[in-house]
Tab-separated table of C-alpha atoms and ligand atoms in Angstrom:
chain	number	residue	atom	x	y	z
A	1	UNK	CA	34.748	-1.383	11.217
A	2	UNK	CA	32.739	-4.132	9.299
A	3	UNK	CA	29.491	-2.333	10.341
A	4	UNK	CA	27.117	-0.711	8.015
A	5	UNK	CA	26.327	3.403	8.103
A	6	UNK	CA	24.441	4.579	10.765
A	7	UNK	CA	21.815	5.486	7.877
A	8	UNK	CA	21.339	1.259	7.322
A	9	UNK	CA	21.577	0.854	10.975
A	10	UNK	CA	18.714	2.707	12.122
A	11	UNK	CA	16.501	1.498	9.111
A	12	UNK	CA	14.158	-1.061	10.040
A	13	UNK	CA	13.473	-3.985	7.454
A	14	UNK	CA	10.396	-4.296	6.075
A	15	UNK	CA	8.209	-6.601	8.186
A	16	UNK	CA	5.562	-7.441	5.741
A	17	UNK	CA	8.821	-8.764	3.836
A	18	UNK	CA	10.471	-10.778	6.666
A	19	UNK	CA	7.141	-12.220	7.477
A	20	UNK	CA	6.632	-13.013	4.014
A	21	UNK	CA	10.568	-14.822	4.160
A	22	UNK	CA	9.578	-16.392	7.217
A	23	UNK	CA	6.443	-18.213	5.908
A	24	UNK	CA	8.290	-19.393	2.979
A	25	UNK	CA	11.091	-21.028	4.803
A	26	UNK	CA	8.740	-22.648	7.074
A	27	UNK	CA	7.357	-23.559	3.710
A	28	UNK	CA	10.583	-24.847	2.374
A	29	UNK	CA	10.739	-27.522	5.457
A	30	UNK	CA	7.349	-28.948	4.654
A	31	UNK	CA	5.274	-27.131	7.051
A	32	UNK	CA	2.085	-26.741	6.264
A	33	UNK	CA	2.239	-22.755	6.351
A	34	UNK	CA	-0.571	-20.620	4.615
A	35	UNK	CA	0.559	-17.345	3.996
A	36	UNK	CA	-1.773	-14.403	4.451
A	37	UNK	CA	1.248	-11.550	4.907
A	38	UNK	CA	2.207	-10.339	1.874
A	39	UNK	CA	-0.367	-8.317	0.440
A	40	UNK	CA	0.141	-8.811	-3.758
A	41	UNK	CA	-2.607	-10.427	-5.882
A	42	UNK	CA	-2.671	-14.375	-6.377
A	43	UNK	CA	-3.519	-13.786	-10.024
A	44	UNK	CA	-1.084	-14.015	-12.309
A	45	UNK	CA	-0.134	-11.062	-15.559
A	46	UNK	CA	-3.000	-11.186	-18.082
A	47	UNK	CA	-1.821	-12.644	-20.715
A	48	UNK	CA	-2.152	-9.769	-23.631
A	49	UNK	CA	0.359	-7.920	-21.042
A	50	UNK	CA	2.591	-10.852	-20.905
A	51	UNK	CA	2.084	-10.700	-24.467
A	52	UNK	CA	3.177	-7.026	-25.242
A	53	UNK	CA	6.401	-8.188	-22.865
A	54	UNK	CA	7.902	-10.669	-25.058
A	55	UNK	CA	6.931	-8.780	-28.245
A	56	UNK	CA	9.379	-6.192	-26.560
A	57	UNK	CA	11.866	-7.909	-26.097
A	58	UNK	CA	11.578	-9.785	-29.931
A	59	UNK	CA	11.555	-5.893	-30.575
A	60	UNK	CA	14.779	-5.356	-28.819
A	61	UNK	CA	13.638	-2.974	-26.297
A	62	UNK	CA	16.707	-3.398	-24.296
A	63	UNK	CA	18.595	-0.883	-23.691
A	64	UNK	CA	18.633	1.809	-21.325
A	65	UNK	CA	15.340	3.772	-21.497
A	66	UNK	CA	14.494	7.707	-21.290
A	67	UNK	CA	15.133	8.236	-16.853
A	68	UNK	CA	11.094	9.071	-16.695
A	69	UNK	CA	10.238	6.230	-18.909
A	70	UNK	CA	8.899	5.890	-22.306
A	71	UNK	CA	6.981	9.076	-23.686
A	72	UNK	CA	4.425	6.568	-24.810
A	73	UNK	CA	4.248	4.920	-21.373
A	74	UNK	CA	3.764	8.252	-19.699
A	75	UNK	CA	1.180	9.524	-22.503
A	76	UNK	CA	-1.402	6.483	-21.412
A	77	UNK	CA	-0.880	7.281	-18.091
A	78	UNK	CA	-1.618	11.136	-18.804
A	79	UNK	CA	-4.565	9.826	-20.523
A	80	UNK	CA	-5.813	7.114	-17.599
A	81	UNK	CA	-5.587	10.082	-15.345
A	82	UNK	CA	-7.570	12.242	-17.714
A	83	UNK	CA	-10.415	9.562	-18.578
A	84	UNK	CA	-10.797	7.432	-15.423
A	85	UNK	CA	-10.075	10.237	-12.874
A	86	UNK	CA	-11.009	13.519	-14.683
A	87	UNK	CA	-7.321	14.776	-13.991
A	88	UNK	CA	-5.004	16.828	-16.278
A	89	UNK	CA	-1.432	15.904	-16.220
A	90	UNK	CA	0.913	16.534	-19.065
A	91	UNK	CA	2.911	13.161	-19.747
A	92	UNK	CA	5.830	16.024	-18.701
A	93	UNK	CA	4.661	15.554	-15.517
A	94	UNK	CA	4.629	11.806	-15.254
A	95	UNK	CA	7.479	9.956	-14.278
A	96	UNK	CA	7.895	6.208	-14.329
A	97	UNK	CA	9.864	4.401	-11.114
A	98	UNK	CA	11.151	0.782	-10.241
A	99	UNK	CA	7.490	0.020	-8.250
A	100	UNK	CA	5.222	2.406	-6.388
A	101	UNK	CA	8.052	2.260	-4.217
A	102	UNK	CA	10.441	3.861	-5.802
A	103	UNK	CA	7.882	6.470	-6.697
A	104	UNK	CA	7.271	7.054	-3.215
A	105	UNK	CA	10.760	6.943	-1.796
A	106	UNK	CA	11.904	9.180	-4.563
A	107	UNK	CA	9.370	12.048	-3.567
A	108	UNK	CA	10.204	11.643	0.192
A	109	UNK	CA	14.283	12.272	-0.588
A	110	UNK	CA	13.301	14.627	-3.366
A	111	UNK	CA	11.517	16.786	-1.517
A	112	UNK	CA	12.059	16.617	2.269
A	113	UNK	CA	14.915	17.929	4.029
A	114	UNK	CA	15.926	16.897	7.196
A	115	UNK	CA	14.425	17.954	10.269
A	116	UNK	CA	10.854	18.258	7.830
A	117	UNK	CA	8.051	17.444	9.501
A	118	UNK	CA	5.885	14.987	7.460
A	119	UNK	CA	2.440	13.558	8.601
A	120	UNK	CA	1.967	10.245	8.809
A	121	UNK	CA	-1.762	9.318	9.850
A	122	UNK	CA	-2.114	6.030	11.475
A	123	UNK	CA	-2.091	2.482	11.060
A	124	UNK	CA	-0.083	3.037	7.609
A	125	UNK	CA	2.008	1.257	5.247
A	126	UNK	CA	5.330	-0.162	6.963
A	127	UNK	CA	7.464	1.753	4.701
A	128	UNK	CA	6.592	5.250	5.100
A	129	UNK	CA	8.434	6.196	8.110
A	130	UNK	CA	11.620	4.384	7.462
A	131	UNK	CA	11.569	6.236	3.802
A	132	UNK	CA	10.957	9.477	5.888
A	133	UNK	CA	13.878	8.281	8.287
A	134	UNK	CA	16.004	8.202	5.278
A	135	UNK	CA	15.173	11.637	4.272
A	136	UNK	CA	16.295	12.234	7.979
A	137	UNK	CA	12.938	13.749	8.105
A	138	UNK	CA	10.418	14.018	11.019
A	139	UNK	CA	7.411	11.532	10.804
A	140	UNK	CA	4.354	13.420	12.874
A	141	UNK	CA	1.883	10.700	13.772
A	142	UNK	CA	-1.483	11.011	13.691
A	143	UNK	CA	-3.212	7.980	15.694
A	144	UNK	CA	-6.564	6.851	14.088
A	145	UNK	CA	-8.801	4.748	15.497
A	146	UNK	CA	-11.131	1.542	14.781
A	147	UNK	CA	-14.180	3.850	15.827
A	148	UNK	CA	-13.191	5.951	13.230
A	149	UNK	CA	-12.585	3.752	10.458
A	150	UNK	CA	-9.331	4.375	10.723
A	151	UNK	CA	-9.422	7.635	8.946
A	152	UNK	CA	-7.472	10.638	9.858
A	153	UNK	CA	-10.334	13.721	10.412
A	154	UNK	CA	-9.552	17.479	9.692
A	155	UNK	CA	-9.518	18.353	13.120
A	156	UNK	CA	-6.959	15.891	13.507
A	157	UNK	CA	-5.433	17.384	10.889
A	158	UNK	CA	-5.563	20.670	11.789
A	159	UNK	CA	-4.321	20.134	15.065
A	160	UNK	CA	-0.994	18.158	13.441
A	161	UNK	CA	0.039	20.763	11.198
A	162	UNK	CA	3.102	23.138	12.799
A	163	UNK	CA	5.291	25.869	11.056
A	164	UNK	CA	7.523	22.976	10.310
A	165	UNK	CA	5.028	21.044	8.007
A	166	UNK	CA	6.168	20.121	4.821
A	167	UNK	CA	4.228	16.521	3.429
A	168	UNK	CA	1.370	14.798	4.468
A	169	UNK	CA	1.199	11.065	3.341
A	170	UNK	CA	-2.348	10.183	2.537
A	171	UNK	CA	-3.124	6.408	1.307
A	172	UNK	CA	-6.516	5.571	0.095
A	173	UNK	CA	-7.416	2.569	-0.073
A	174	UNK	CA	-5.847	2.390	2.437
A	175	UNK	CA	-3.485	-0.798	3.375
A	176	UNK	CA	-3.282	-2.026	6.096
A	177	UNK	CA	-7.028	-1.064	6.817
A	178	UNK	CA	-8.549	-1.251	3.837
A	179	UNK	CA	-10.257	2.311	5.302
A	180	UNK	CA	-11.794	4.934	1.832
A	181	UNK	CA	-11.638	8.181	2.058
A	182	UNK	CA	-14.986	9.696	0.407
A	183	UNK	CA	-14.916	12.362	-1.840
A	184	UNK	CA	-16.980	14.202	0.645
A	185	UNK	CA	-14.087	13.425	3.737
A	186	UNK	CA	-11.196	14.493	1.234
A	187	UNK	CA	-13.081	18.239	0.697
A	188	UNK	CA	-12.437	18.653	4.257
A	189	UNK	CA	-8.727	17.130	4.515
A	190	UNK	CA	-8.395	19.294	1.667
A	191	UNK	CA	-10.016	22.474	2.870
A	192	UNK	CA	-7.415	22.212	5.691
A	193	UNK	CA	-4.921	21.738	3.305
A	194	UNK	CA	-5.156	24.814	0.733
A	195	UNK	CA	-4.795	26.950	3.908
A	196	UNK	CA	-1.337	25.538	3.735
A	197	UNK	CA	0.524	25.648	0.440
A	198	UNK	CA	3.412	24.453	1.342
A	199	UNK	CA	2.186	21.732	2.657
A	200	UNK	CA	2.853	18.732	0.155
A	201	UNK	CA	0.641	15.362	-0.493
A	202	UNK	CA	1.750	12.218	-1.216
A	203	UNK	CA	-1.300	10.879	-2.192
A	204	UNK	CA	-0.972	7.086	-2.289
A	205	UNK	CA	-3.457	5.205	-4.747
A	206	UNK	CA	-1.860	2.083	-5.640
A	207	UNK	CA	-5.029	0.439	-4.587
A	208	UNK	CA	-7.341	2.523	-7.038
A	209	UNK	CA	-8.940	-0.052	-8.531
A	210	UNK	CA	-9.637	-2.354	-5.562
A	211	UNK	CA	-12.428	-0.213	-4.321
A	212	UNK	CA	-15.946	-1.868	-3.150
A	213	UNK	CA	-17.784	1.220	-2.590
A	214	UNK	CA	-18.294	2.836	-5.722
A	215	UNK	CA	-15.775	5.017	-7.475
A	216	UNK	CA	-12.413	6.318	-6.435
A	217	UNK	CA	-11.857	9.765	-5.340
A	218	UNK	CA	-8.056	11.165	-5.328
A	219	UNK	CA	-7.324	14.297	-3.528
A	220	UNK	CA	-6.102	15.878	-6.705
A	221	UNK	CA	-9.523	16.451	-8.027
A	222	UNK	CA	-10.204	19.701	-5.983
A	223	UNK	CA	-8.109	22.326	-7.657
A	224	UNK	CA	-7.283	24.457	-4.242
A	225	UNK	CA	-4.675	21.635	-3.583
A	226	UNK	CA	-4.192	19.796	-6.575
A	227	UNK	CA	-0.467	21.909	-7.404
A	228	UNK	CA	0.376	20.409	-4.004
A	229	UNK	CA	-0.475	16.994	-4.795
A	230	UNK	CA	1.763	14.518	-5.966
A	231	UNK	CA	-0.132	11.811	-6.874
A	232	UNK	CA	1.519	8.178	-6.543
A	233	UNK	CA	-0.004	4.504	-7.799
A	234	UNK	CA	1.416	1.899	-10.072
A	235	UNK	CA	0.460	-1.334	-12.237
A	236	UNK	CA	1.019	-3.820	-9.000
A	237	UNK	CA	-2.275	-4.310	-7.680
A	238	UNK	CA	-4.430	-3.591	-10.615
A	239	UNK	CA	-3.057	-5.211	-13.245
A	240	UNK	CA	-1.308	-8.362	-10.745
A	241	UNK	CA	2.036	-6.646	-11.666
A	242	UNK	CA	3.801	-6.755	-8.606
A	243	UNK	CA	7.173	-8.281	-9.964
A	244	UNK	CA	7.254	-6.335	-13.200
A	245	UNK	CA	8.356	-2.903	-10.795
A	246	UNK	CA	6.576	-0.566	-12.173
A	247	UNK	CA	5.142	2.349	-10.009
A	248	UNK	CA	4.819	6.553	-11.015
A	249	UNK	CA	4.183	9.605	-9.995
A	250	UNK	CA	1.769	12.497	-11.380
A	251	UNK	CA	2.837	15.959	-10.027
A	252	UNK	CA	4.206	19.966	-10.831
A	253	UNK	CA	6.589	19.779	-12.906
A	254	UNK	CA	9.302	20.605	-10.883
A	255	UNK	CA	8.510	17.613	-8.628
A	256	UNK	CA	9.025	15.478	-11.486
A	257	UNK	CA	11.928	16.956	-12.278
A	258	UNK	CA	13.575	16.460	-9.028
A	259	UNK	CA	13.050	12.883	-8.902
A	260	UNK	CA	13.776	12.971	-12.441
A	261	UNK	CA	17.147	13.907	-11.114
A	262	UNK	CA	17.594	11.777	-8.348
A	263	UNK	CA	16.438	8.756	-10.202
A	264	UNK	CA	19.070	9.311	-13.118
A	265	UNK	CA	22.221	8.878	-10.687
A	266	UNK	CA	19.917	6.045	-8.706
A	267	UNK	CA	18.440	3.354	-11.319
A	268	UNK	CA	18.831	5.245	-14.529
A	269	UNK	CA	15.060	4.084	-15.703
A	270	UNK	CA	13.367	1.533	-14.567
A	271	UNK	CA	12.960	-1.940	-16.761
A	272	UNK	CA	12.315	-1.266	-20.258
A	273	UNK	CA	10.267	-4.476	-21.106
A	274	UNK	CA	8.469	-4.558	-18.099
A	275	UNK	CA	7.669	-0.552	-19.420
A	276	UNK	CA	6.548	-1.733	-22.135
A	277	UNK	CA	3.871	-4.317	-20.916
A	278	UNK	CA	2.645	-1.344	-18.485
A	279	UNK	CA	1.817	0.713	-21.184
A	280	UNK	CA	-0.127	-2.543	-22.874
A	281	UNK	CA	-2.118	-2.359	-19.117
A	282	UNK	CA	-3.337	0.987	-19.870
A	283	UNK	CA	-3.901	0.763	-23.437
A	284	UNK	CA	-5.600	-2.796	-23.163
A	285	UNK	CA	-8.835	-3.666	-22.290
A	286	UNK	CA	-9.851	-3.275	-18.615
A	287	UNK	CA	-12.310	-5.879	-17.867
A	288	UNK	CA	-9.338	-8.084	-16.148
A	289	UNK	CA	-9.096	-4.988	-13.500
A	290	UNK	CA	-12.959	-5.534	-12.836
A	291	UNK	CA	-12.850	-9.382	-12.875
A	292	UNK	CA	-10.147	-9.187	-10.188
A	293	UNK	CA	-11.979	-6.774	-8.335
A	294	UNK	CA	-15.012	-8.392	-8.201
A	295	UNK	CA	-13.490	-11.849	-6.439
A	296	UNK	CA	-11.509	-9.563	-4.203
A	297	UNK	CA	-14.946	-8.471	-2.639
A	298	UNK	CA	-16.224	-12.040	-2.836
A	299	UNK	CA	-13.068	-12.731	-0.759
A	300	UNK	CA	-13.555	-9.749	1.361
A	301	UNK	CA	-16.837	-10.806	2.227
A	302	UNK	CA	-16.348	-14.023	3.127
A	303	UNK	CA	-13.251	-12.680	5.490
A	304	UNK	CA	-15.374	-10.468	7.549
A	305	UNK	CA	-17.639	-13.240	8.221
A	306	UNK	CA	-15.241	-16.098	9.274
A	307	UNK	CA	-13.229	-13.806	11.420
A	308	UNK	CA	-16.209	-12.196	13.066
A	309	UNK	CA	-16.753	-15.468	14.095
A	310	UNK	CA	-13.587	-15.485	16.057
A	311	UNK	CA	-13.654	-14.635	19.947
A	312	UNK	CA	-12.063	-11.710	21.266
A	313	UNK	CA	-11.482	-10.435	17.393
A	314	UNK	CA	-13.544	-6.863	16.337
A	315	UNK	CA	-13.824	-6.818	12.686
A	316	UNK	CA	-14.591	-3.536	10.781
A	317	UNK	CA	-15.779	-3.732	6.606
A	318	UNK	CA	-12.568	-2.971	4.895
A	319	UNK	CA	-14.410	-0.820	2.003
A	320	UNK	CA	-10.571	-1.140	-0.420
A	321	UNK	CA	-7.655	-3.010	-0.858
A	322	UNK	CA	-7.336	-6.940	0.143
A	323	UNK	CA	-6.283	-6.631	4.201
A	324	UNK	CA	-8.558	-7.925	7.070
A	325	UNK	CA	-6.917	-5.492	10.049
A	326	UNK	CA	-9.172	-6.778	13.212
A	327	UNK	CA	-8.312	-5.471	16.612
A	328	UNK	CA	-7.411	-8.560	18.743
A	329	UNK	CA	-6.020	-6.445	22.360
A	330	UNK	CA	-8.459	-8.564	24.077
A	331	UNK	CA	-6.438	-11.632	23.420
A	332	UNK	CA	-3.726	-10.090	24.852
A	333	UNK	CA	-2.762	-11.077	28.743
A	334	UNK	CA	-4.377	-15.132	27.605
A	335	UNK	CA	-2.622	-18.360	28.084
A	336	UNK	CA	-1.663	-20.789	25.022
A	337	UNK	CA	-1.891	-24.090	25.998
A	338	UNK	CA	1.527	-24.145	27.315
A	339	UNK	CA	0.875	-21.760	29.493
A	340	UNK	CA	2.610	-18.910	27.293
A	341	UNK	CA	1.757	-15.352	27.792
A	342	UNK	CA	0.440	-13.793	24.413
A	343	UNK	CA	1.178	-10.273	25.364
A	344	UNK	CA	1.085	-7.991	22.556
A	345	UNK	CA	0.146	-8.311	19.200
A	346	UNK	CA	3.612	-9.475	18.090
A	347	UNK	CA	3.201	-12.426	20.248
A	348	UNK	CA	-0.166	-13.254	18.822
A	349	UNK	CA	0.945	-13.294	15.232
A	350	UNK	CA	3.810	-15.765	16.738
A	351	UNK	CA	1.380	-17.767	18.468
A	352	UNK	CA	-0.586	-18.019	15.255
A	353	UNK	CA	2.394	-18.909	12.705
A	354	UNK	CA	3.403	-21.437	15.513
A	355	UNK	CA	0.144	-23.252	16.483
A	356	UNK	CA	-2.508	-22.417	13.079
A	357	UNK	CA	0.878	-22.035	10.852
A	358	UNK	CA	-0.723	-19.279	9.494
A	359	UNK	CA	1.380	-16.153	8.833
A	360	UNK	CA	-0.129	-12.733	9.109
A	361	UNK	CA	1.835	-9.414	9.983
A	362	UNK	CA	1.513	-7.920	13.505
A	363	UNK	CA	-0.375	-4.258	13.823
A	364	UNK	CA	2.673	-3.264	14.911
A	365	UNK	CA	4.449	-3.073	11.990
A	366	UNK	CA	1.361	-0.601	10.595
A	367	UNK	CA	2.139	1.375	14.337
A	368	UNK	CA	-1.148	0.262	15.629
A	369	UNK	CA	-0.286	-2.506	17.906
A	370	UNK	CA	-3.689	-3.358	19.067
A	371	UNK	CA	-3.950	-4.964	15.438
A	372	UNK	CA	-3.206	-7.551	13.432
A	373	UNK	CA	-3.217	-7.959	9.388
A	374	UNK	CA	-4.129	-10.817	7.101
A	375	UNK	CA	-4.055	-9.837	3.217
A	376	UNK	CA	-7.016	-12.102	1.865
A	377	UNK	CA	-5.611	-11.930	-1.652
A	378	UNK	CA	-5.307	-15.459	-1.484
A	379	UNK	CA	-8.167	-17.944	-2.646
A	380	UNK	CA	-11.529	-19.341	-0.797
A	381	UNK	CA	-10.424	-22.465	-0.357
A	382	UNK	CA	-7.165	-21.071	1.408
A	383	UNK	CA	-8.932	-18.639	3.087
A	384	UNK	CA	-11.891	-20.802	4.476
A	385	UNK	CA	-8.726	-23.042	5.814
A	386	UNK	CA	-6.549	-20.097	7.173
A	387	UNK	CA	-9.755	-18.764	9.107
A	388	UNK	CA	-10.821	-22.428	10.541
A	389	UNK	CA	-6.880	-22.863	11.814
A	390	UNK	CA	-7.161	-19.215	13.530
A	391	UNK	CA	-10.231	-19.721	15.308
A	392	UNK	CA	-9.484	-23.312	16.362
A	393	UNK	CA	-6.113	-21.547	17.586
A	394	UNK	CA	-7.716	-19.013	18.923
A	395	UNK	CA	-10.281	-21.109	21.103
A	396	UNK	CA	-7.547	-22.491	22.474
A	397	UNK	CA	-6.539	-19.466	24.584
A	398	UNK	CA	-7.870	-18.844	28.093
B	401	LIG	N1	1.948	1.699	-1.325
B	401	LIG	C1	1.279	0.795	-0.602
B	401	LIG	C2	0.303	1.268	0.395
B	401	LIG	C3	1.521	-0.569	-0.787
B	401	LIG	O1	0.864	-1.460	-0.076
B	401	LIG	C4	2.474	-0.974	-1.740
B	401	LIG	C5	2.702	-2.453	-1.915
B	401	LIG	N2	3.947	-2.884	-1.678
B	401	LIG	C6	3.156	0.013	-2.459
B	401	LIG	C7	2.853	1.332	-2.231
B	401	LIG	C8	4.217	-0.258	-3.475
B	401	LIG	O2	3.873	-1.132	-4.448
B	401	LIG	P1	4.865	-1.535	-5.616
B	401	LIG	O3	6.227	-1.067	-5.258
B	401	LIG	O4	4.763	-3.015	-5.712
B	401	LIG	O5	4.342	-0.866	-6.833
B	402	LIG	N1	2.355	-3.838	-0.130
B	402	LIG	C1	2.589	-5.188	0.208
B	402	LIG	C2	2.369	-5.411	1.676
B	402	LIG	O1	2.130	-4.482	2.399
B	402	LIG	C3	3.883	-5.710	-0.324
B	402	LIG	C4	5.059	-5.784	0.586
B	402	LIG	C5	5.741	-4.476	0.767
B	402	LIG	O2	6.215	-3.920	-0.210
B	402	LIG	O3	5.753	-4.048	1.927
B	402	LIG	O4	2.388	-6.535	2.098
């Protein structure tokens, strides 16, 4: 009695989350604590999106909505799709979601039954495997490595694949490593692939636009898979939307209308105002995208310098996204001053919210434990100070 289901008890909480919590409560008793956990832009809405928001609500858009969203909201997505990625989807095959989140979790319950085998290469985004838990699904890991950039190969692939494959969930830009699949990598994930039809993709793209190698490639564009693609990004990242919920997904029809179904006994729709100042994102002018982008890199550069400064730190380019995922193992086994043991990599984000008060999630929460993440969506000045505290910290160990 007075328990929750075994469903909520074998869920773990989301770590970049609790981290996040953690940082702020530190916060709230006036410790100096810079955040670098949660990874969501420091910018705030552009304003002709804020704009279209409270024109919608002046315009009473508040009711319930249409469960996939607004045909209009879904039609400038069709057309992003068609003019910035050079992909046909029918607004019928676009639906709209509370977040990328949503989006995601609704394909992994819409289309995964339990004892489904679903590959998950590694380090990945903390929620993945506890959305495939839900599904009571099997998450097959695939372990990548810093020598690799982090990115799965199609050998790997290959060898991962079993009779009882049904998804593969593929994230580019990547987060936590900030790792970019080139178009020339994803013809041979995808070669693999279209030997396996029923093999599905979750293609995760929500960092599209923070890209610092050129243009973004999605798995979709080579027609041998694309009908087993279901392609999954949002308005948080690009657009500094993270609050507004707003996430979709771009697949077969009959995808969409799964989660269409699952999502109209679940939320209904998602918010209609915050629909409507999505559809102002796509429809508006897109220089804010580029603007953001552009310090992001700035950022990103300066990053990779300061913490390849650090001893005992090994620092790969993150080519996408806003994460800095070093490899720190050979702190682990040191002494802190006090003569604590930092033993793993939880430990050594511990040891660095404790004695830098700087707040940055442990690899393990990405399953690669030899890891540790700081988002660097945060500005120079913060940054420059966050990097000085961690290497003074870090000095400190012997
Ligand atoms: N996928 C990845 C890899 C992410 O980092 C995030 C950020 N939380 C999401 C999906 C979901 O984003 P949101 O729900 O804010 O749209
Ligand atoms: N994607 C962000 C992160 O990884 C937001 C938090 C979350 O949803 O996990 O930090």
């Amino acid at each position: 009695m007075n328990t929750p289901s075994n469903r909520i008890q074998s869920l773990d909480a989301s770590p970049t989350l609790a981290m996040a919590a953690r940082a702020a409560e530190l916060k709230a008793q006036g410790i100096d604590v810079i955040s670098l956990s949660l990874g969501e832009p420091d910018f705030h809405t552009p304003d002709h999106i804020k704009e279209a928001a409270k024109k919608a609500i002046d315009d009473n858009f508040t009711t319930y909505g249409p469960v996939p969203g607004f045909p209009t909201l879904r039609k400038a997505i069709s057309e992003k799709l068609k003019n910035e990625n050079h992909l046909d989807y029918a607004p019928e095959q676009i639906i709209v979601s509370t977040g990328g989140k949503q989006a995601i979790c609704n394909a992994i319950l819409a289309l995964f039954n339990p004892g489904d085998e679903i590959i998950i290469p590694t380090p990945c985004w903390v929620s993945y495997t506890e959305m495939v838990k839900l599904a009571e699904a099997k998450a097959v890991i695939v372990k990548t490595s810093f020598e690799t950039d982090f990115k799965m190969t199609a050998e790997q692939l290959e060898q991962a694949i079993t009779p009882k494959t049904r998804g593969l969930i593929l994230c580019s830009p990547s987060n936590p490593s900030g790792a970019v699949y080139s178009r020339e990598e994803l013809a041979t994930l995808a070669q693999v692939l279209a030997k396996h039809p029923d093999v599905l993709i979750l293609s995760d793209e929500i960092y599209e636009h923070i890209n610092y190698v050129g243009k973004h490639s999605s798995i979709a564009e080579f027609a041998e898979v694309k009908q087993q693609v279901v392609l999954l990004n949002g308005v948080s990242k690009a657009y500094a939307m993270t609050g507004w919920r707003i996430g979709w997904m771009a697949a077969e029809t009959w995808v969409v209308k799964a989660c269409q179904k699952l999502q109209s006994q679940y939320t209904s729709c998602t918010c209609t105002v915050a629909m409507k100042a999505a559809e102002a994102a796509y429809l508006g002018e897109q220089t804010c995208v580029e603007t953001m982008r552009q310090a992001f890199e700035k950022r990103r550069d300066l990053v990779v310098r300061m913490a390849r400064e650090i001893p005992g730190f090994e620092v790969n380019v993150p080519d996408g996204a806003f994460y800095l995922f070093p490899k720190v193992d050979a702190l682990f086994g040191k002494k802190t001053a006090h003569g604590d043991v930092i033993k793993d990599c939880n430990d050594f984000a511990g040891y660095l919210l404790d004695e830098a008060h700087v707040a940055a999630v442990s690899g393990d929460a990405f399953l690669m434990p030899e890891c540790i993440r700081f988002s660097y969506a945060a500005s120079e000045e913060t940054l420059t100070e966050a990097f000085r505290r961690i290497k003074e910290a870090v000095e400190k160990l012997h």
